[in-house]
């Protein structure tokens, strides 16, 4: 069942197009940076763009920063929102659950395909970012050692390990998005409606994060700690926001997957 779902996922043109866009956006930014040699001022634009001009080993981190605010969560929301609702809108869902596989097993297969997509998307961004960094931004003489966000130098081994940690953190954050979209996909028979519902939740979260009047609920919003992975590139690492971000995303994943299972297991499927 899981293999079947994975085949369906990667045979869909929108899956390949979304991965191409996630890789293409950092590539476009790299071409512009390499051509103009103009980075961004501190606090403006995606992180690490100025640093990569002297050493491209940080471009995988810059690529994550480029796709994270919008493109990556949109791609995950589309896949999650289509997981169950797409079958319903195509009139295939009742035939799927009529087979002797069980609703829980079917939902688990959908979840596993979503997890594979999230991990694959993050990996594609980081690996392509590494290749782009090598091609467009070779290390300048004297810049072989990377300067951390907080000042002290990082060795190449430290940079590699911290990029790996950032990948896992971003992937878990996107699984929070996917869990919300998957739940809405079990509620609606429209994949577009489920996707838009998940994106509306994220937009509202971003709005409340920036709203002073929402300070009381800000620590519990799904997007509050999305950028905490940048703290991996401080020396020493600041764990406070990273740990909170991991905890919040784990709660969202657990709660919305539980709601998805509870709704799908008892849902009266007519489509």
mmCIF file of C-alpha atoms in Angstrom:
data_model
loop_
_atom_site.group_PDB
_atom_site.id
_atom_site.type_symbol
_atom_site.label_atom_id
_atom_site.label_comp_id
_atom_site.label_asym_id
_atom_site.label_seq_id
_atom_site.Cartn_x
_atom_site.Cartn_y
_atom_site.Cartn_z
ATOM 1 C CA UNK A 1 0.000 0.000 0.000
ATOM 2 C CA UNK A 2 2.781 2.455 0.905
ATOM 3 C CA UNK A 3 4.686 1.625 -2.296
ATOM 4 C CA UNK A 4 1.520 2.199 -4.329
ATOM 5 C CA UNK A 5 0.983 5.605 -2.722
ATOM 6 C CA UNK A 6 4.596 6.606 -3.348
ATOM 7 C CA UNK A 7 4.310 5.618 -7.005
ATOM 8 C CA UNK A 8 1.131 7.661 -7.346
ATOM 9 C CA UNK A 9 2.763 10.634 -5.640
ATOM 10 C CA UNK A 10 5.865 10.796 -7.815
ATOM 11 C CA UNK A 11 3.994 10.042 -11.029
ATOM 12 C CA UNK A 12 1.894 13.163 -10.605
ATOM 13 C CA UNK A 13 3.254 16.065 -12.649
ATOM 14 C CA UNK A 14 2.547 18.580 -9.870
ATOM 15 C CA UNK A 15 4.901 16.700 -7.534
ATOM 16 C CA UNK A 16 7.791 16.957 -9.975
ATOM 17 C CA UNK A 17 6.904 20.554 -10.818
ATOM 18 C CA UNK A 18 6.855 21.529 -7.139
ATOM 19 C CA UNK A 19 10.276 19.950 -6.576
ATOM 20 C CA UNK A 20 11.630 21.713 -9.656
ATOM 21 C CA UNK A 21 10.324 25.053 -8.386
ATOM 22 C CA UNK A 22 11.827 24.477 -4.939
ATOM 23 C CA UNK A 23 15.210 23.867 -6.566
ATOM 24 C CA UNK A 24 14.801 26.551 -9.214
ATOM 25 C CA UNK A 25 14.124 29.447 -6.869
ATOM 26 C CA UNK A 26 17.454 29.212 -4.989
ATOM 27 C CA UNK A 27 19.188 28.690 -8.327
ATOM 28 C CA UNK A 28 17.686 31.923 -9.653
ATOM 29 C CA UNK A 29 18.771 33.779 -6.515
ATOM 30 C CA UNK A 30 22.287 32.300 -6.867
ATOM 31 C CA UNK A 31 22.546 33.496 -10.468
ATOM 32 C CA UNK A 32 21.535 37.007 -9.431
ATOM 33 C CA UNK A 33 23.986 37.014 -6.518
ATOM 34 C CA UNK A 34 26.834 35.701 -8.626
ATOM 35 C CA UNK A 35 26.125 38.283 -11.316
ATOM 36 C CA UNK A 36 25.712 41.343 -9.124
ATOM 37 C CA UNK A 37 27.819 40.283 -6.088
ATOM 38 C CA UNK A 38 25.301 42.190 -3.959
ATOM 39 C CA UNK A 39 24.028 40.455 -0.819
ATOM 40 C CA UNK A 40 21.441 41.617 1.693
ATOM 41 C CA UNK A 41 21.838 43.815 4.726
ATOM 42 C CA UNK A 42 21.565 42.220 8.154
ATOM 43 C CA UNK A 43 17.922 41.567 9.020
ATOM 44 C CA UNK A 44 16.754 42.051 5.451
ATOM 45 C CA UNK A 45 15.864 39.165 3.151
ATOM 46 C CA UNK A 46 16.710 35.478 3.615
ATOM 47 C CA UNK A 47 19.533 34.613 5.980
ATOM 48 C CA UNK A 48 23.109 33.859 4.865
ATOM 49 C CA UNK A 49 22.887 35.513 1.424
ATOM 50 C CA UNK A 50 25.725 37.912 2.168
ATOM 51 C CA UNK A 51 27.879 35.189 3.723
ATOM 52 C CA UNK A 52 27.698 32.918 0.666
ATOM 53 C CA UNK A 53 29.445 35.529 -1.509
ATOM 54 C CA UNK A 54 32.734 34.569 0.167
ATOM 55 C CA UNK A 55 32.018 30.911 0.874
ATOM 56 C CA UNK A 56 29.340 28.885 -0.881
ATOM 57 C CA UNK A 57 29.306 26.147 1.769
ATOM 58 C CA UNK A 58 26.509 28.061 3.481
ATOM 59 C CA UNK A 59 24.304 28.207 0.391
ATOM 60 C CA UNK A 60 22.328 25.077 1.432
ATOM 61 C CA UNK A 61 21.261 27.024 4.539
ATOM 62 C CA UNK A 62 20.505 30.072 2.412
ATOM 63 C CA UNK A 63 18.401 27.888 0.089
ATOM 64 C CA UNK A 64 16.327 26.682 3.061
ATOM 65 C CA UNK A 65 15.827 30.280 4.158
ATOM 66 C CA UNK A 66 14.683 31.203 0.642
ATOM 67 C CA UNK A 67 12.014 28.504 0.269
ATOM 68 C CA UNK A 68 10.808 28.228 3.878
ATOM 69 C CA UNK A 69 8.575 31.288 4.340
ATOM 70 C CA UNK A 70 6.272 30.517 1.399
ATOM 71 C CA UNK A 71 7.168 28.010 -1.303
ATOM 72 C CA UNK A 72 7.964 24.963 0.820
ATOM 73 C CA UNK A 73 4.863 25.150 3.064
ATOM 74 C CA UNK A 74 2.666 25.755 0.010
ATOM 75 C CA UNK A 75 4.083 22.659 -1.700
ATOM 76 C CA UNK A 76 3.557 20.543 1.438
ATOM 77 C CA UNK A 77 0.021 21.886 1.913
ATOM 78 C CA UNK A 78 -0.850 20.931 -1.674
ATOM 79 C CA UNK A 79 0.383 17.362 -1.229
ATOM 80 C CA UNK A 80 -1.244 16.970 2.194
ATOM 81 C CA UNK A 81 -4.527 18.541 1.093
ATOM 82 C CA UNK A 82 -4.745 16.215 -1.905
ATOM 83 C CA UNK A 83 -3.936 13.035 0.026
ATOM 84 C CA UNK A 84 -7.511 11.966 0.822
ATOM 85 C CA UNK A 85 -9.666 14.694 -0.713
ATOM 86 C CA UNK A 86 -8.071 14.111 -4.105
ATOM 87 C CA UNK A 87 -9.261 10.494 -4.064
ATOM 88 C CA UNK A 88 -12.717 11.624 -2.957
ATOM 89 C CA UNK A 89 -13.042 14.257 -5.687
ATOM 90 C CA UNK A 90 -11.999 11.672 -8.280
ATOM 91 C CA UNK A 91 -14.657 9.252 -6.982
ATOM 92 C CA UNK A 92 -12.031 6.667 -6.007
ATOM 93 C CA UNK A 93 -12.104 6.864 -2.221
ATOM 94 C CA UNK A 94 -15.022 4.522 -1.606
ATOM 95 C CA UNK A 95 -13.425 1.917 -3.874
ATOM 96 C CA UNK A 96 -10.138 2.212 -1.981
ATOM 97 C CA UNK A 97 -11.720 1.695 1.438
ATOM 98 C CA UNK A 98 -13.885 -1.105 0.082
ATOM 99 C CA UNK A 99 -10.716 -3.136 -0.445
ATOM 100 C CA UNK A 100 -9.641 -5.291 2.536
ATOM 101 C CA UNK A 101 -6.855 -2.930 3.635
ATOM 102 C CA UNK A 102 -8.606 -0.946 6.357
ATOM 103 C CA UNK A 103 -9.003 2.790 6.697
ATOM 104 C CA UNK A 104 -6.180 3.102 9.218
ATOM 105 C CA UNK A 105 -3.748 1.362 6.896
ATOM 106 C CA UNK A 106 -4.820 3.559 3.987
ATOM 107 C CA UNK A 107 -4.376 6.724 6.049
ATOM 108 C CA UNK A 108 -0.983 5.479 7.248
ATOM 109 C CA UNK A 109 0.078 4.948 3.634
ATOM 110 C CA UNK A 110 -1.023 8.495 2.803
ATOM 111 C CA UNK A 111 0.935 9.779 5.795
ATOM 112 C CA UNK A 112 4.082 7.903 4.795
ATOM 113 C CA UNK A 113 3.933 9.293 1.266
ATOM 114 C CA UNK A 114 3.590 12.778 2.758
ATOM 115 C CA UNK A 115 6.599 12.194 5.029
ATOM 116 C CA UNK A 116 8.663 10.971 2.078
ATOM 117 C CA UNK A 117 7.676 14.035 0.074
ATOM 118 C CA UNK A 118 8.636 16.408 2.899
ATOM 119 C CA UNK A 119 12.007 14.727 3.420
ATOM 120 C CA UNK A 120 12.607 14.550 -0.327
ATOM 121 C CA UNK A 121 11.749 18.210 -0.825
ATOM 122 C CA UNK A 122 14.037 19.383 1.986
ATOM 123 C CA UNK A 123 16.828 17.090 0.778
ATOM 124 C CA UNK A 124 16.439 18.330 -2.797
ATOM 125 C CA UNK A 125 16.749 21.946 -1.646
ATOM 126 C CA UNK A 126 19.844 21.251 0.462
ATOM 127 C CA UNK A 127 21.669 19.022 -2.050
ATOM 128 C CA UNK A 128 20.982 21.377 -4.940
ATOM 129 C CA UNK A 129 22.039 24.269 -2.687
ATOM 130 C CA UNK A 130 25.333 22.506 -1.998
ATOM 131 C CA UNK A 131 26.012 21.998 -5.716
ATOM 132 C CA UNK A 132 24.973 25.578 -6.518
ATOM 133 C CA UNK A 133 27.231 26.890 -3.762
ATOM 134 C CA UNK A 134 30.218 25.001 -5.141
ATOM 135 C CA UNK A 135 29.590 26.180 -8.701
ATOM 136 C CA UNK A 136 28.724 29.820 -8.103
ATOM 137 C CA UNK A 137 30.493 30.711 -4.869
ATOM 138 C CA UNK A 138 33.840 28.960 -4.453
ATOM 139 C CA UNK A 139 35.579 29.843 -1.201
ATOM 140 C CA UNK A 140 37.654 32.985 -1.482
ATOM 141 C CA UNK A 141 41.270 32.931 -0.240
ATOM 142 C CA UNK A 142 41.217 33.269 3.547
ATOM 143 C CA UNK A 143 37.474 32.510 3.734
ATOM 144 C CA UNK A 144 37.703 28.720 4.045
ATOM 145 C CA UNK A 145 36.440 28.953 7.647
ATOM 146 C CA UNK A 146 32.808 30.023 7.941
ATOM 147 C CA UNK A 147 31.853 32.737 10.410
ATOM 148 C CA UNK A 148 28.875 31.842 12.579
ATOM 149 C CA UNK A 149 25.868 34.127 13.008
ATOM 150 C CA UNK A 150 27.164 35.153 16.426
ATOM 151 C CA UNK A 151 30.756 35.747 15.316
ATOM 152 C CA UNK A 152 33.043 32.779 16.142
ATOM 153 C CA UNK A 153 34.289 30.624 13.277
ATOM 154 C CA UNK A 154 32.798 27.259 12.313
ATOM 155 C CA UNK A 155 34.808 24.436 10.818
ATOM 156 C CA UNK A 156 33.582 22.712 7.617
ATOM 157 C CA UNK A 157 32.605 19.675 9.710
ATOM 158 C CA UNK A 158 30.521 21.843 12.034
ATOM 159 C CA UNK A 159 28.819 23.507 9.071
ATOM 160 C CA UNK A 160 27.906 20.116 7.588
ATOM 161 C CA UNK A 161 26.492 18.790 10.850
ATOM 162 C CA UNK A 162 24.501 21.942 11.490
ATOM 163 C CA UNK A 163 23.045 21.965 8.001
ATOM 164 C CA UNK A 164 21.916 18.373 8.636
ATOM 165 C CA UNK A 165 20.308 19.434 11.924
ATOM 166 C CA UNK A 166 18.607 22.357 10.175
ATOM 167 C CA UNK A 167 17.233 19.954 7.553
ATOM 168 C CA UNK A 168 15.624 17.771 10.216
ATOM 169 C CA UNK A 169 14.203 20.798 12.025
ATOM 170 C CA UNK A 170 12.682 22.247 8.847
ATOM 171 C CA UNK A 171 11.298 18.825 7.875
ATOM 172 C CA UNK A 172 9.528 18.477 11.229
ATOM 173 C CA UNK A 173 8.137 22.002 10.865
ATOM 174 C CA UNK A 174 6.754 21.084 7.447
ATOM 175 C CA UNK A 175 5.247 17.890 8.849
ATOM 176 C CA UNK A 176 3.223 20.174 11.105
ATOM 177 C CA UNK A 177 1.888 21.848 7.953
ATOM 178 C CA UNK A 178 1.282 18.470 6.354
ATOM 179 C CA UNK A 179 -0.625 17.180 9.386
ATOM 180 C CA UNK A 180 -2.990 20.158 9.292
ATOM 181 C CA UNK A 181 -3.538 19.709 5.545
ATOM 182 C CA UNK A 182 -4.046 15.949 5.912
ATOM 183 C CA UNK A 183 -6.691 16.469 8.590
ATOM 184 C CA UNK A 184 -8.544 18.980 6.426
ATOM 185 C CA UNK A 185 -8.239 16.518 3.540
ATOM 186 C CA UNK A 186 -10.254 13.998 5.556
ATOM 187 C CA UNK A 187 -12.882 16.632 6.310
ATOM 188 C CA UNK A 188 -13.374 17.974 2.780
ATOM 189 C CA UNK A 189 -13.967 16.262 -0.545
ATOM 190 C CA UNK A 190 -12.107 19.107 -2.262
ATOM 191 C CA UNK A 191 -8.306 18.986 -2.334
ATOM 192 C CA UNK A 192 -8.259 22.690 -3.180
ATOM 193 C CA UNK A 193 -10.412 23.472 -0.154
ATOM 194 C CA UNK A 194 -8.169 21.413 2.136
ATOM 195 C CA UNK A 195 -5.045 23.089 0.758
ATOM 196 C CA UNK A 196 -6.479 26.578 1.094
ATOM 197 C CA UNK A 197 -7.648 25.790 4.621
ATOM 198 C CA UNK A 198 -4.129 24.758 5.653
ATOM 199 C CA UNK A 199 -2.633 27.835 4.017
ATOM 200 C CA UNK A 200 -5.219 30.062 5.702
ATOM 201 C CA UNK A 201 -4.177 28.618 9.070
ATOM 202 C CA UNK A 202 -0.534 29.406 8.304
ATOM 203 C CA UNK A 203 -1.291 32.928 7.106
ATOM 204 C CA UNK A 204 -3.293 33.564 10.276
ATOM 205 C CA UNK A 205 -0.420 32.205 12.346
ATOM 206 C CA UNK A 206 2.040 34.540 10.614
ATOM 207 C CA UNK A 207 -0.315 37.468 11.196
ATOM 208 C CA UNK A 208 -0.746 36.708 14.884
ATOM 209 C CA UNK A 209 2.998 36.183 15.282
ATOM 210 C CA UNK A 210 3.579 39.778 14.193
ATOM 211 C CA UNK A 211 0.635 41.166 16.205
ATOM 212 C CA UNK A 212 1.494 42.571 19.619
ATOM 213 C CA UNK A 213 -2.063 42.022 20.836
ATOM 214 C CA UNK A 214 -1.596 38.273 20.254
ATOM 215 C CA UNK A 215 1.460 38.020 22.523
ATOM 216 C CA UNK A 216 -0.327 35.577 24.850
ATOM 217 C CA UNK A 217 -0.882 32.978 22.112
ATOM 218 C CA UNK A 218 2.233 33.705 20.054
ATOM 219 C CA UNK A 219 4.391 30.943 21.630
ATOM 220 C CA UNK A 220 1.821 28.319 20.599
ATOM 221 C CA UNK A 221 1.423 29.283 16.928
ATOM 222 C CA UNK A 222 2.691 26.774 14.338
ATOM 223 C CA UNK A 223 4.910 29.265 12.515
ATOM 224 C CA UNK A 224 6.326 30.957 15.626
ATOM 225 C CA UNK A 225 9.600 29.009 15.701
ATOM 226 C CA UNK A 226 10.010 28.159 12.018
ATOM 227 C CA UNK A 227 13.209 30.191 11.745
ATOM 228 C CA UNK A 228 14.717 28.930 14.991
ATOM 229 C CA UNK A 229 16.929 26.568 12.948
ATOM 230 C CA UNK A 230 19.160 29.584 12.255
ATOM 231 C CA UNK A 231 20.304 29.225 15.879
ATOM 232 C CA UNK A 232 22.156 26.078 14.800
ATOM 233 C CA UNK A 233 24.584 28.450 13.080
ATOM 234 C CA UNK A 234 25.423 30.346 16.243
ATOM 235 C CA UNK A 235 28.431 29.488 18.368
ATOM 236 C CA UNK A 236 27.490 28.201 20.824
ATOM 237 C CA UNK A 237 24.130 26.926 19.615
ATOM 238 C CA UNK A 238 21.139 28.597 21.276
ATOM 239 C CA UNK A 239 18.823 25.712 22.111
ATOM 240 C CA UNK A 240 15.918 27.557 23.754
ATOM 241 C CA UNK A 241 13.857 28.382 20.644
ATOM 242 C CA UNK A 242 14.945 25.190 18.875
ATOM 243 C CA UNK A 243 13.614 23.026 21.695
ATOM 244 C CA UNK A 244 10.389 25.009 21.875
ATOM 245 C CA UNK A 245 9.946 24.758 18.121
ATOM 246 C CA UNK A 246 10.449 20.990 18.175
ATOM 247 C CA UNK A 247 7.952 20.650 21.010
ATOM 248 C CA UNK A 248 5.296 22.797 19.325
ATOM 249 C CA UNK A 249 5.599 20.969 16.005
ATOM 250 C CA UNK A 250 5.457 17.574 17.728
ATOM 251 C CA UNK A 251 2.197 18.625 19.387
ATOM 252 C CA UNK A 252 0.679 19.860 16.111
ATOM 253 C CA UNK A 253 1.708 16.684 14.291
ATOM 254 C CA UNK A 254 0.304 14.436 17.027
ATOM 255 C CA UNK A 255 -2.954 16.367 17.478
ATOM 256 C CA UNK A 256 -3.854 16.800 13.815
ATOM 257 C CA UNK A 257 -2.840 13.275 12.835
ATOM 258 C CA UNK A 258 -5.015 12.024 15.682
ATOM 259 C CA UNK A 259 -7.910 14.161 14.458
ATOM 260 C CA UNK A 260 -7.357 12.945 10.894
ATOM 261 C CA UNK A 261 -7.475 9.318 12.022
ATOM 262 C CA UNK A 262 -10.530 9.839 14.237
ATOM 263 C CA UNK A 263 -12.445 11.581 11.455
ATOM 264 C CA UNK A 264 -11.405 9.256 8.637
ATOM 265 C CA UNK A 265 -12.046 6.085 10.655
ATOM 266 C CA UNK A 266 -15.665 7.091 11.272
ATOM 267 C CA UNK A 267 -16.380 9.117 8.143
ATOM 268 C CA UNK A 268 -19.342 8.150 5.975
ATOM 269 C CA UNK A 269 -17.684 8.000 2.564
ATOM 270 C CA UNK A 270 -20.048 8.518 -0.351
ATOM 271 C CA UNK A 271 -17.605 9.798 -2.991
#
